PDB file of C-alpha atoms and ligand atoms in Angstrom:
ATOM      1  CA  MET A   1       1.838  54.703  68.962  1.00  0.00           C
ATOM      2  CA  VAL A   2       3.590  55.732  65.827  1.00  0.00           C
ATOM      3  CA  GLU A   3       6.905  54.813  67.130  1.00  0.00           C
ATOM      4  CA  LYS A   4       6.205  51.514  66.541  1.00  0.00           C
ATOM      5  CA  LYS A   5       4.587  51.646  63.422  1.00  0.00           C
ATOM      6  CA  TRP A   6       7.902  50.333  60.556  1.00  0.00           C
ATOM      7  CA  PHE A   7       8.753  51.486  57.699  1.00  0.00           C
ATOM      8  CA  ILE A   8       8.564  49.620  54.136  1.00  0.00           C
ATOM      9  CA  GLY A   9      12.137  50.444  51.950  1.00  0.00           C
ATOM     10  CA  VAL A  10      12.549  48.905  48.425  1.00  0.00           C
ATOM     11  CA  ASP A  11      15.403  49.486  46.202  1.00  0.00           C
ATOM     12  CA  LEU A  12      14.600  48.274  42.669  1.00  0.00           C
ATOM     13  CA  GLY A  13      18.072  46.996  40.829  1.00  0.00           C
ATOM     14  CA  GLY A  14      18.158  45.457  37.305  1.00  0.00           C
ATOM     15  CA  THR A  15      18.901  42.086  39.156  1.00  0.00           C
ATOM     16  CA  THR A  16      16.962  42.101  42.543  1.00  0.00           C
ATOM     17  CA  ILE A  17      15.018  44.224  44.437  1.00  0.00           C
ATOM     18  CA  LYS A  18      16.201  44.766  48.001  1.00  0.00           C
ATOM     19  CA  LEU A  19      13.150  44.838  50.556  1.00  0.00           C
ATOM     20  CA  ALA A  20      13.049  45.636  53.752  1.00  0.00           C
ATOM     21  CA  PHE A  21      11.087  46.706  57.240  1.00  0.00           C
ATOM     22  CA  ILE A  22      12.769  48.965  59.386  1.00  0.00           C
ATOM     23  CA  ASN A  23      11.692  50.659  62.508  1.00  0.00           C
ATOM     24  CA  TYR A  24      10.935  54.400  63.385  1.00  0.00           C
ATOM     25  CA  TYR A  25      14.998  54.577  63.877  1.00  0.00           C
ATOM     26  CA  GLY A  26      15.872  53.058  60.660  1.00  0.00           C
ATOM     27  CA  GLU A  27      17.091  50.391  61.948  1.00  0.00           C
ATOM     28  CA  ILE A  28      16.334  46.991  59.499  1.00  0.00           C
ATOM     29  CA  GLN A  29      14.460  44.339  61.570  1.00  0.00           C
ATOM     30  CA  HIS A  30      14.149  42.028  58.659  1.00  0.00           C
ATOM     31  CA  LYS A  31      15.533  42.333  55.326  1.00  0.00           C
ATOM     32  CA  TRP A  32      15.724  40.447  51.951  1.00  0.00           C
ATOM     33  CA  GLU A  33      15.913  40.414  48.644  1.00  0.00           C
ATOM     34  CA  ILE A  34      14.043  38.954  45.299  1.00  0.00           C
ATOM     35  CA  PRO A  35      14.559  38.783  41.062  1.00  0.00           C
ATOM     36  CA  THR A  36      13.862  41.324  39.051  1.00  0.00           C
ATOM     37  CA  ASP A  37      11.600  40.069  36.529  1.00  0.00           C
ATOM     38  CA  LYS A  38      12.481  41.922  33.238  1.00  0.00           C
ATOM     39  CA  SER A  39      10.022  39.684  30.490  1.00  0.00           C
ATOM     40  CA  GLU A  40       7.282  41.470  29.256  1.00  0.00           C
ATOM     41  CA  GLU A  41       8.610  45.035  29.392  1.00  0.00           C
ATOM     42  CA  GLY A  42       8.912  44.722  33.476  1.00  0.00           C
ATOM     43  CA  ARG A  43       5.121  44.058  33.841  1.00  0.00           C
ATOM     44  CA  HIS A  44       5.197  41.733  36.735  1.00  0.00           C
ATOM     45  CA  ILE A  45       7.962  44.062  39.116  1.00  0.00           C
ATOM     46  CA  THR A  46       5.104  45.745  41.460  1.00  0.00           C
ATOM     47  CA  THR A  47       2.600  42.694  42.000  1.00  0.00           C
ATOM     48  CA  HIS A  48       5.891  40.478  42.330  1.00  0.00           C
ATOM     49  CA  ILE A  49       6.967  43.288  44.900  1.00  0.00           C
ATOM     50  CA  ALA A  50       3.198  43.272  46.512  1.00  0.00           C
ATOM     51  CA  ARG A  51       2.815  39.146  46.982  1.00  0.00           C
ATOM     52  CA  ALA A  52       7.020  39.345  48.631  1.00  0.00           C
ATOM     53  CA  LEU A  53       5.094  41.944  50.837  1.00  0.00           C
ATOM     54  CA  ASP A  54       2.043  39.798  51.740  1.00  0.00           C
ATOM     55  CA  ASP A  55       4.126  36.917  52.417  1.00  0.00           C
ATOM     56  CA  LYS A  56       7.143  38.682  54.868  1.00  0.00           C
ATOM     57  CA  MET A  57       3.797  40.739  56.791  1.00  0.00           C
ATOM     58  CA  GLU A  58       1.902  36.870  57.009  1.00  0.00           C
ATOM     59  CA  GLU A  59       5.492  34.871  58.001  1.00  0.00           C
ATOM     60  CA  LEU A  60       5.195  37.438  60.730  1.00  0.00           C
ATOM     61  CA  GLY A  61       2.053  37.966  62.123  1.00  0.00           C
ATOM     62  CA  LEU A  62       2.068  41.966  61.041  1.00  0.00           C
ATOM     63  CA  PRO A  63      -1.352  43.221  59.494  1.00  0.00           C
ATOM     64  CA  ASN A  64      -1.319  46.084  56.872  1.00  0.00           C
ATOM     65  CA  SER A  65      -1.761  49.100  59.397  1.00  0.00           C
ATOM     66  CA  HIS A  66       1.524  48.408  60.909  1.00  0.00           C
ATOM     67  CA  PHE A  67       3.394  49.540  58.055  1.00  0.00           C
ATOM     68  CA  ILE A  68       3.032  54.247  57.781  1.00  0.00           C
ATOM     69  CA  GLY A  69       4.311  53.050  54.270  1.00  0.00           C
ATOM     70  CA  ILE A  70       6.571  52.198  51.269  1.00  0.00           C
ATOM     71  CA  GLY A  71      10.064  54.798  50.687  1.00  0.00           C
ATOM     72  CA  MET A  72      11.065  52.822  47.169  1.00  0.00           C
ATOM     73  CA  GLY A  73      13.874  53.756  44.782  1.00  0.00           C
ATOM     74  CA  ALA A  74      14.355  52.815  41.264  1.00  0.00           C
ATOM     75  CA  PRO A  75      16.596  53.297  37.989  1.00  0.00           C
ATOM     76  CA  GLY A  76      15.780  55.966  35.618  1.00  0.00           C
ATOM     77  CA  PHE A  77      14.139  59.013  35.023  1.00  0.00           C
ATOM     78  CA  ILE A  78      11.335  59.890  37.927  1.00  0.00           C
ATOM     79  CA  GLU A  79       8.477  62.422  38.292  1.00  0.00           C
ATOM     80  CA  MET A  80       8.838  62.636  41.745  1.00  0.00           C
ATOM     81  CA  GLU A  81       5.460  64.111  42.153  1.00  0.00           C
ATOM     82  CA  THR A  82       3.340  61.584  40.399  1.00  0.00           C
ATOM     83  CA  GLY A  83       6.546  58.061  41.327  1.00  0.00           C
ATOM     84  CA  PHE A  84       6.173  58.079  36.943  1.00  0.00           C
ATOM     85  CA  ILE A  85       8.519  56.756  35.347  1.00  0.00           C
ATOM     86  CA  TYR A  86       9.689  57.863  31.618  1.00  0.00           C
ATOM     87  CA  HIS A  87      12.090  55.425  31.427  1.00  0.00           C
ATOM     88  CA  ALA A  88      14.172  53.312  33.067  1.00  0.00           C
ATOM     89  CA  VAL A  89      16.466  50.932  30.511  1.00  0.00           C
ATOM     90  CA  ASN A  90      17.667  48.823  32.513  1.00  0.00           C
ATOM     91  CA  ILE A  91      14.668  47.684  33.866  1.00  0.00           C
ATOM     92  CA  GLY A  92      12.421  48.370  30.320  1.00  0.00           C
ATOM     93  CA  TRP A  93       9.750  50.816  31.732  1.00  0.00           C
ATOM     94  CA  ARG A  94       8.307  52.992  29.412  1.00  0.00           C
ATOM     95  CA  ASP A  95       5.559  55.521  30.296  1.00  0.00           C
ATOM     96  CA  PHE A  96       5.263  52.726  33.667  1.00  0.00           C
ATOM     97  CA  PRO A  97       3.208  55.336  37.010  1.00  0.00           C
ATOM     98  CA  LEU A  98       4.852  53.450  39.473  1.00  0.00           C
ATOM     99  CA  LYS A  99       3.999  54.692  42.512  1.00  0.00           C
ATOM    100  CA  ASP A 100      -0.069  54.134  41.347  1.00  0.00           C
ATOM    101  CA  LYS A 101       0.615  50.589  40.395  1.00  0.00           C
ATOM    102  CA  LEU A 102       2.542  49.819  43.863  1.00  0.00           C
ATOM    103  CA  GLU A 103       0.056  51.631  45.417  1.00  0.00           C
ATOM    104  CA  MET A 104      -3.072  49.490  43.910  1.00  0.00           C
ATOM    105  CA  GLU A 105      -1.541  46.584  44.717  1.00  0.00           C
ATOM    106  CA  THR A 106      -0.052  47.358  48.103  1.00  0.00           C
ATOM    107  CA  GLY A 107      -3.459  49.073  49.780  1.00  0.00           C
ATOM    108  CA  LEU A 108       0.071  51.302  50.998  1.00  0.00           C
ATOM    109  CA  PRO A 109       0.961  54.929  50.581  1.00  0.00           C
ATOM    110  CA  VAL A 110       4.063  54.815  48.146  1.00  0.00           C
ATOM    111  CA  ILE A 111       6.753  57.525  47.736  1.00  0.00           C
ATOM    112  CA  ILE A 112       9.411  57.144  44.634  1.00  0.00           C
ATOM    113  CA  ASP A 113      12.795  58.838  44.292  1.00  0.00           C
ATOM    114  CA  ASN A 114      15.897  57.797  42.421  1.00  0.00           C
ATOM    115  CA  ASP A 115      17.902  54.920  43.639  1.00  0.00           C
ATOM    116  CA  ALA A 116      21.151  57.287  43.723  1.00  0.00           C
ATOM    117  CA  ASN A 117      19.359  59.751  45.655  1.00  0.00           C
ATOM    118  CA  ILE A 118      17.800  57.285  48.547  1.00  0.00           C
ATOM    119  CA  ALA A 119      21.040  55.624  48.924  1.00  0.00           C
ATOM    120  CA  ALA A 120      22.424  59.285  49.925  1.00  0.00           C
ATOM    121  CA  LEU A 121      19.377  59.446  52.346  1.00  0.00           C
ATOM    122  CA  GLY A 122      20.165  56.195  53.946  1.00  0.00           C
ATOM    123  CA  GLU A 123      23.905  57.121  54.322  1.00  0.00           C
ATOM    124  CA  MET A 124      22.462  60.365  55.318  1.00  0.00           C
ATOM    125  CA  TRP A 125      20.549  59.014  58.446  1.00  0.00           C
ATOM    126  CA  ARG A 126      21.891  55.747  59.834  1.00  0.00           C
ATOM    127  CA  GLY A 127      25.349  55.776  57.435  1.00  0.00           C
ATOM    128  CA  ALA A 128      28.755  57.375  57.408  1.00  0.00           C
ATOM    129  CA  GLY A 129      26.633  60.741  56.614  1.00  0.00           C
ATOM    130  CA  ASP A 130      26.045  61.521  60.319  1.00  0.00           C
ATOM    131  CA  GLY A 131      23.315  62.852  59.843  1.00  0.00           C
ATOM    132  CA  ALA A 132      24.791  65.880  58.210  1.00  0.00           C
ATOM    133  CA  ARG A 133      22.128  68.196  56.387  1.00  0.00           C
ATOM    134  CA  ASP A 134      24.598  68.772  53.736  1.00  0.00           C
ATOM    135  CA  LEU A 135      26.007  65.955  51.704  1.00  0.00           C
ATOM    136  CA  LEU A 136      27.613  65.536  48.848  1.00  0.00           C
ATOM    137  CA  CYS A 137      27.314  61.324  47.851  1.00  0.00           C
ATOM    138  CA  VAL A 138      28.846  60.126  45.158  1.00  0.00           C
ATOM    139  CA  THR A 139      28.894  55.890  44.493  1.00  0.00           C
ATOM    140  CA  LEU A 140      31.586  54.658  41.816  1.00  0.00           C
ATOM    141  CA  GLY A 141      30.251  51.749  40.361  1.00  0.00           C
ATOM    142  CA  THR A 142      29.794  50.892  37.043  1.00  0.00           C
ATOM    143  CA  GLY A 143      28.943  54.037  36.833  1.00  0.00           C
ATOM    144  CA  VAL A 144      29.062  57.067  39.110  1.00  0.00           C
ATOM    145  CA  GLY A 145      25.815  58.173  41.215  1.00  0.00           C
ATOM    146  CA  GLY A 146      24.688  61.109  43.059  1.00  0.00           C
ATOM    147  CA  GLY A 147      22.931  62.487  45.601  1.00  0.00           C
ATOM    148  CA  ILE A 148      23.445  65.795  46.167  1.00  0.00           C
ATOM    149  CA  ILE A 149      21.187  66.774  50.058  1.00  0.00           C
ATOM    150  CA  SER A 150      21.959  70.443  50.594  1.00  0.00           C
ATOM    151  CA  GLY A 151      19.175  71.313  54.031  1.00  0.00           C
ATOM    152  CA  GLY A 152      18.212  67.847  54.617  1.00  0.00           C
ATOM    153  CA  GLU A 153      16.723  67.485  51.307  1.00  0.00           C
ATOM    154  CA  ILE A 154      17.488  65.551  47.957  1.00  0.00           C
ATOM    155  CA  ILE A 155      18.105  68.461  45.503  1.00  0.00           C
ATOM    156  CA  HIS A 156      16.018  66.960  42.505  1.00  0.00           C
ATOM    157  CA  GLY A 157      16.045  70.227  40.425  1.00  0.00           C
ATOM    158  CA  THR A 158      13.714  71.518  37.534  1.00  0.00           C
ATOM    159  CA  ASN A 159      13.071  68.080  35.792  1.00  0.00           C
ATOM    160  CA  GLY A 160      14.637  65.476  38.726  1.00  0.00           C
ATOM    161  CA  MET A 161      18.084  65.468  36.564  1.00  0.00           C
ATOM    162  CA  ALA A 162      19.909  67.194  39.846  1.00  0.00           C
ATOM    163  CA  GLY A 163      22.975  65.252  41.276  1.00  0.00           C
ATOM    164  CA  GLU A 164      24.131  63.347  37.720  1.00  0.00           C
ATOM    165  CA  ILE A 165      27.728  63.949  38.576  1.00  0.00           C
ATOM    166  CA  GLY A 166      28.950  61.114  36.669  1.00  0.00           C
ATOM    167  CA  HIS A 167      28.469  63.044  33.690  1.00  0.00           C
ATOM    168  CA  ILE A 168      29.931  66.776  34.559  1.00  0.00           C
ATOM    169  CA  THR A 169      32.682  67.213  32.105  1.00  0.00           C
ATOM    170  CA  SER A 170      35.759  65.952  33.105  1.00  0.00           C
ATOM    171  CA  ILE A 171      38.013  65.993  29.395  1.00  0.00           C
ATOM    172  CA  VAL A 172      36.482  69.521  27.112  1.00  0.00           C
ATOM    173  CA  ASP A 173      38.409  67.565  23.959  1.00  0.00           C
ATOM    174  CA  GLY A 174      37.742  64.406  23.444  1.00  0.00           C
ATOM    175  CA  GLY A 175      37.305  61.588  25.271  1.00  0.00           C
ATOM    176  CA  VAL A 176      35.870  58.509  25.415  1.00  0.00           C
ATOM    177  CA  GLN A 177      31.745  57.743  24.907  1.00  0.00           C
ATOM    178  CA  CYS A 178      29.976  57.966  27.370  1.00  0.00           C
ATOM    179  CA  ASN A 179      26.509  56.509  27.713  1.00  0.00           C
ATOM    180  CA  CYS A 180      23.921  59.306  27.469  1.00  0.00           C
ATOM    181  CA  GLY A 181      26.311  60.061  24.594  1.00  0.00           C
ATOM    182  CA  LYS A 182      28.483  63.125  25.556  1.00  0.00           C
ATOM    183  CA  LYS A 183      31.709  62.272  25.374  1.00  0.00           C
ATOM    184  CA  GLY A 184      34.707  62.785  28.392  1.00  0.00           C
ATOM    185  CA  CYS A 185      32.058  62.659  31.413  1.00  0.00           C
ATOM    186  CA  LEU A 186      33.795  61.670  34.804  1.00  0.00           C
ATOM    187  CA  GLU A 187      31.898  58.386  34.554  1.00  0.00           C
ATOM    188  CA  THR A 188      34.109  57.053  31.937  1.00  0.00           C
ATOM    189  CA  ILE A 189      37.367  58.397  33.675  1.00  0.00           C
ATOM    190  CA  ALA A 190      36.479  57.896  37.882  1.00  0.00           C
ATOM    191  CA  SER A 191      33.664  54.573  37.628  1.00  0.00           C
ATOM    192  CA  ALA A 192      35.342  50.486  38.153  1.00  0.00           C
ATOM    193  CA  THR A 193      35.368  50.384  33.769  1.00  0.00           C
ATOM    194  CA  GLY A 194      36.892  54.050  33.022  1.00  0.00           C
ATOM    195  CA  VAL A 195      40.192  53.448  36.437  1.00  0.00           C
ATOM    196  CA  VAL A 196      40.303  49.624  34.439  1.00  0.00           C
ATOM    197  CA  ARG A 197      39.911  51.274  31.012  1.00  0.00           C
ATOM    198  CA  THR A 198      42.926  53.975  31.254  1.00  0.00           C
ATOM    199  CA  ALA A 199      44.996  51.103  33.200  1.00  0.00           C
ATOM    200  CA  LEU A 200      44.372  48.501  29.697  1.00  0.00           C
ATOM    201  CA  GLU A 201      45.144  51.712  27.710  1.00  0.00           C
ATOM    202  CA  THR A 202      48.488  52.918  29.636  1.00  0.00           C
ATOM    203  CA  MET A 203      49.648  48.909  29.425  1.00  0.00           C
ATOM    204  CA  ASP A 204      52.593  49.250  26.783  1.00  0.00           C
ATOM    205  CA  GLU A 205      53.690  52.268  28.000  1.00  0.00           C
ATOM    206  CA  HIS A 206      54.501  49.745  31.071  1.00  0.00           C
ATOM    207  CA  PRO A 207      55.905  46.640  29.967  1.00  0.00           C
ATOM    208  CA  GLU A 208      57.561  46.080  33.989  1.00  0.00           C
ATOM    209  CA  GLY A 209      54.237  47.214  35.153  1.00  0.00           C
ATOM    210  CA  SER A 210      52.845  44.438  38.290  1.00  0.00           C
ATOM    211  CA  LEU A 211      49.160  44.466  36.381  1.00  0.00           C
ATOM    212  CA  HIS A 212      50.815  42.397  33.167  1.00  0.00           C
ATOM    213  CA  LYS A 213      51.075  39.699  35.902  1.00  0.00           C
ATOM    214  CA  ILE A 214      47.026  39.715  36.843  1.00  0.00           C
ATOM    215  CA  SER A 215      45.965  36.243  35.615  1.00  0.00           C
ATOM    216  CA  GLY A 216      42.528  37.229  33.816  1.00  0.00           C
ATOM    217  CA  GLU A 217      41.002  40.338  33.524  1.00  0.00           C
ATOM    218  CA  ILE A 218      42.638  43.508  35.458  1.00  0.00           C
ATOM    219  CA  THR A 219      40.044  45.031  38.183  1.00  0.00           C
ATOM    220  CA  ALA A 220      39.966  48.101  39.578  1.00  0.00           C
ATOM    221  CA  ARG A 221      40.333  46.291  43.189  1.00  0.00           C
ATOM    222  CA  ASP A 222      44.107  44.954  40.967  1.00  0.00           C
ATOM    223  CA  VAL A 223      44.952  48.905  39.777  1.00  0.00           C
ATOM    224  CA  PHE A 224      44.617  49.909  43.276  1.00  0.00           C
ATOM    225  CA  ASP A 225      46.385  47.456  45.450  1.00  0.00           C
ATOM    226  CA  ALA A 226      48.575  47.501  42.893  1.00  0.00           C
ATOM    227  CA  TYR A 227      49.272  51.460  43.640  1.00  0.00           C
ATOM    228  CA  ARG A 228      49.350  50.084  47.737  1.00  0.00           C
ATOM    229  CA  ALA A 229      51.975  48.199  46.327  1.00  0.00           C
ATOM    230  CA  GLY A 230      54.115  51.583  44.736  1.00  0.00           C
ATOM    231  CA  ASP A 231      53.450  50.021  41.050  1.00  0.00           C
ATOM    232  CA  ALA A 232      54.524  52.866  38.704  1.00  0.00           C
ATOM    233  CA  HIS A 233      51.757  52.346  36.080  1.00  0.00           C
ATOM    234  CA  ALA A 234      49.358  51.698  39.117  1.00  0.00           C
ATOM    235  CA  THR A 235      50.296  55.056  40.392  1.00  0.00           C
ATOM    236  CA  GLU A 236      49.302  57.209  37.147  1.00  0.00           C
ATOM    237  CA  VAL A 237      45.705  55.613  36.637  1.00  0.00           C
ATOM    238  CA  VAL A 238      44.938  56.293  40.281  1.00  0.00           C
ATOM    239  CA  ASN A 239      46.434  59.880  39.598  1.00  0.00           C
ATOM    240  CA  PHE A 240      44.768  60.491  36.565  1.00  0.00           C
ATOM    241  CA  THR A 241      41.591  58.789  38.093  1.00  0.00           C
ATOM    242  CA  THR A 242      41.888  61.083  41.651  1.00  0.00           C
ATOM    243  CA  SER A 243      42.621  64.762  39.502  1.00  0.00           C
ATOM    244  CA  HIS A 244      39.583  64.586  37.923  1.00  0.00           C
ATOM    245  CA  LEU A 245      37.291  63.176  40.825  1.00  0.00           C
ATOM    246  CA  GLY A 246      38.650  65.564  43.190  1.00  0.00           C
ATOM    247  CA  LEU A 247      38.498  68.682  40.519  1.00  0.00           C
ATOM    248  CA  ALA A 248      34.862  67.768  40.018  1.00  0.00           C
ATOM    249  CA  ILE A 249      33.739  67.464  44.284  1.00  0.00           C
ATOM    250  CA  ALA A 250      36.004  70.500  45.126  1.00  0.00           C
ATOM    251  CA  ASN A 251      34.340  72.565  42.262  1.00  0.00           C
ATOM    252  CA  LEU A 252      30.587  70.847  43.360  1.00  0.00           C
ATOM    253  CA  ALA A 253      31.686  71.810  47.425  1.00  0.00           C
ATOM    254  CA  ASN A 254      32.372  75.316  45.891  1.00  0.00           C
ATOM    255  CA  ALA A 255      28.905  75.967  45.056  1.00  0.00           C
ATOM    256  CA  LEU A 256      27.009  73.946  47.594  1.00  0.00           C
ATOM    257  CA  ASN A 257      29.452  73.802  51.249  1.00  0.00           C
ATOM    258  CA  PRO A 258      28.748  70.322  52.036  1.00  0.00           C
ATOM    259  CA  SER A 259      29.295  69.666  55.638  1.00  0.00           C
ATOM    260  CA  LYS A 260      29.881  65.604  54.442  1.00  0.00           C
ATOM    261  CA  ILE A 261      32.035  63.886  50.925  1.00  0.00           C
ATOM    262  CA  VAL A 262      30.679  60.172  51.539  1.00  0.00           C
ATOM    263  CA  ILE A 263      31.952  58.150  48.241  1.00  0.00           C
ATOM    264  CA  GLY A 264      30.407  54.564  48.008  1.00  0.00           C
ATOM    265  CA  GLY A 265      29.901  52.102  45.060  1.00  0.00           C
ATOM    266  CA  GLY A 266      32.555  49.115  44.763  1.00  0.00           C
ATOM    267  CA  VAL A 267      35.672  51.222  44.272  1.00  0.00           C
ATOM    268  CA  SER A 268      35.186  52.912  47.596  1.00  0.00           C
ATOM    269  CA  LYS A 269      36.024  49.958  49.101  1.00  0.00           C
ATOM    270  CA  ALA A 270      40.121  51.013  48.257  1.00  0.00           C
ATOM    271  CA  GLY A 271      39.230  53.084  51.342  1.00  0.00           C
ATOM    272  CA  ASP A 272      41.547  55.013  52.172  1.00  0.00           C
ATOM    273  CA  THR A 273      44.390  53.940  49.376  1.00  0.00           C
ATOM    274  CA  LEU A 274      41.539  56.192  47.120  1.00  0.00           C
ATOM    275  CA  LEU A 275      40.744  58.930  49.397  1.00  0.00           C
ATOM    276  CA  LEU A 276      44.085  59.782  50.435  1.00  0.00           C
ATOM    277  CA  PRO A 277      45.408  61.009  46.444  1.00  0.00           C
ATOM    278  CA  LEU A 278      41.741  62.196  46.440  1.00  0.00           C
ATOM    279  CA  LYS A 279      41.635  64.399  49.373  1.00  0.00           C
ATOM    280  CA  GLU A 280      45.193  65.921  48.131  1.00  0.00           C
ATOM    281  CA  GLU A 281      43.074  66.677  44.830  1.00  0.00           C
ATOM    282  CA  PHE A 282      40.493  68.204  46.256  1.00  0.00           C
ATOM    283  CA  ASP A 283      42.442  70.577  48.744  1.00  0.00           C
ATOM    284  CA  LYS A 284      43.973  71.797  45.475  1.00  0.00           C
ATOM    285  CA  PHE A 285      40.555  73.459  44.089  1.00  0.00           C
ATOM    286  CA  ALA A 286      38.311  73.839  46.979  1.00  0.00           C
ATOM    287  CA  LEU A 287      38.087  77.272  48.464  1.00  0.00           C
ATOM    288  CA  PRO A 288      39.723  77.463  51.834  1.00  0.00           C
ATOM    289  CA  ARG A 289      36.754  77.556  53.820  1.00  0.00           C
ATOM    290  CA  VAL A 290      35.122  74.788  52.238  1.00  0.00           C
ATOM    291  CA  LYS A 291      37.504  72.745  52.467  1.00  0.00           C
ATOM    292  CA  GLU A 292      38.058  73.357  56.799  1.00  0.00           C
ATOM    293  CA  GLY A 293      33.953  72.467  56.742  1.00  0.00           C
ATOM    294  CA  ALA A 294      34.057  68.812  54.905  1.00  0.00           C
ATOM    295  CA  ASP A 295      34.970  65.964  56.016  1.00  0.00           C
ATOM    296  CA  PHE A 296      35.030  62.928  53.664  1.00  0.00           C
ATOM    297  CA  ALA A 297      34.013  59.235  54.632  1.00  0.00           C
ATOM    298  CA  ILE A 298      33.596  55.761  53.007  1.00  0.00           C
ATOM    299  CA  ALA A 299      29.635  54.980  52.710  1.00  0.00           C
ATOM    300  CA  THR A 300      28.784  52.412  55.210  1.00  0.00           C
ATOM    301  CA  LEU A 301      25.685  51.108  54.185  1.00  0.00           C
ATOM    302  CA  GLY A 302      26.418  48.963  51.276  1.00  0.00           C
ATOM    303  CA  ASN A 303      23.286  47.146  50.090  1.00  0.00           C
ATOM    304  CA  ASP A 304      21.657  48.492  52.824  1.00  0.00           C
ATOM    305  CA  ALA A 305      21.768  52.493  51.990  1.00  0.00           C
ATOM    306  CA  GLY A 306      19.212  52.509  49.619  1.00  0.00           C
ATOM    307  CA  VAL A 307      16.527  50.498  51.741  1.00  0.00           C
ATOM    308  CA  ILE A 308      16.987  52.822  54.872  1.00  0.00           C
ATOM    309  CA  GLY A 309      16.936  55.333  52.496  1.00  0.00           C
ATOM    310  CA  GLY A 310      13.131  54.393  51.323  1.00  0.00           C
ATOM    311  CA  ALA A 311      12.469  54.078  54.404  1.00  0.00           C
ATOM    312  CA  TRP A 312      13.752  57.972  55.267  1.00  0.00           C
ATOM    313  CA  LEU A 313      11.252  59.592  52.795  1.00  0.00           C
ATOM    314  CA  VAL A 314       8.280  57.383  54.478  1.00  0.00           C
ATOM    315  CA  LYS A 315       9.116  58.370  57.950  1.00  0.00           C
ATOM    316  CA  THR A 316       9.491  62.886  56.528  1.00  0.00           C
ATOM    317  CA  LYS A 317       7.571  63.045  53.576  1.00  0.00           C
ATOM    318  CA  LEU A 318       4.531  60.614  54.022  1.00  0.00           C
ATOM    319  CA  MET A 319       4.543  60.676  57.789  1.00  0.00           C
ATOM    320  CA  GLN A 320       3.428  63.847  58.241  1.00  0.00           C
ATOM    321  CA  LYS A 321       0.295  63.132  55.831  1.00  0.00           C
ATOM    322  CA  SER A 322      -0.261  60.180  58.385  1.00  0.00           C
TER     323      SER A 322
HETATM  324 ZN1   ZN B 401      27.607  61.029  30.902  1.00  0.00          ZN
END
């Protein structure tokens, strides 16, 4: 009975590796984390993952054959077919054959995708996506990530770069330097870092603003809290942020016609305080039928989105072969 078998989801981050055993229906049965060991250009990571999985299987008395395979999300530039990582800055990998190494160490088939993409798949399957087959996922964290699902499939593009929503140009003339090398990217505005930067740059224009009263460093959350309380400065910052984010999402939606637009990441914790002004901006630029078809939702799976998306990859890509 193939339904009795489980999937393994692995979500590799710069500080922790999230692991989970997930059943046929996308329900997490066991989940845990191990630290990411970046020493020696990250060469021990696959061994650590294999050992962590072996230990957990032994603890639960489950053989390798109980599992169909491993779906893993990794940061960086990945060749999907071979699971080869060209460059993962946060991990230290360069030309790293991740899929081959992990298959060798675990004895299980492995499928790799970009971390933002598997989070989008997770939300599609078990989260805010609610099974939508045309879904746009935008993650607002320290950066801005994205995943585009069309007809139930992640869009990768010709060399794996599709979905880099954070690097859509928002400010054409000037703008702040982005990590990608360009200037004025959406990420420099709509990430948590961007929201804080916009607030700090305009502090002097609002000497009476409530953000001056915050002790310690201002966070994006402080800005949204002040906005909710009616602070004029915070309102300017949120309007600036949501106008650029709403425009970018509307432009994408006009091209992709999604049924769900899922907003995740730390900034999304602001909930309706973010969604309401964002939708207003979106409505200005989206075609009427595009607007009608698209529902906005805040991501619901949090840190579990990646491992659940990994399991989805195993279910849809590896099971067909087995
Ligand atoms: Zn950029």
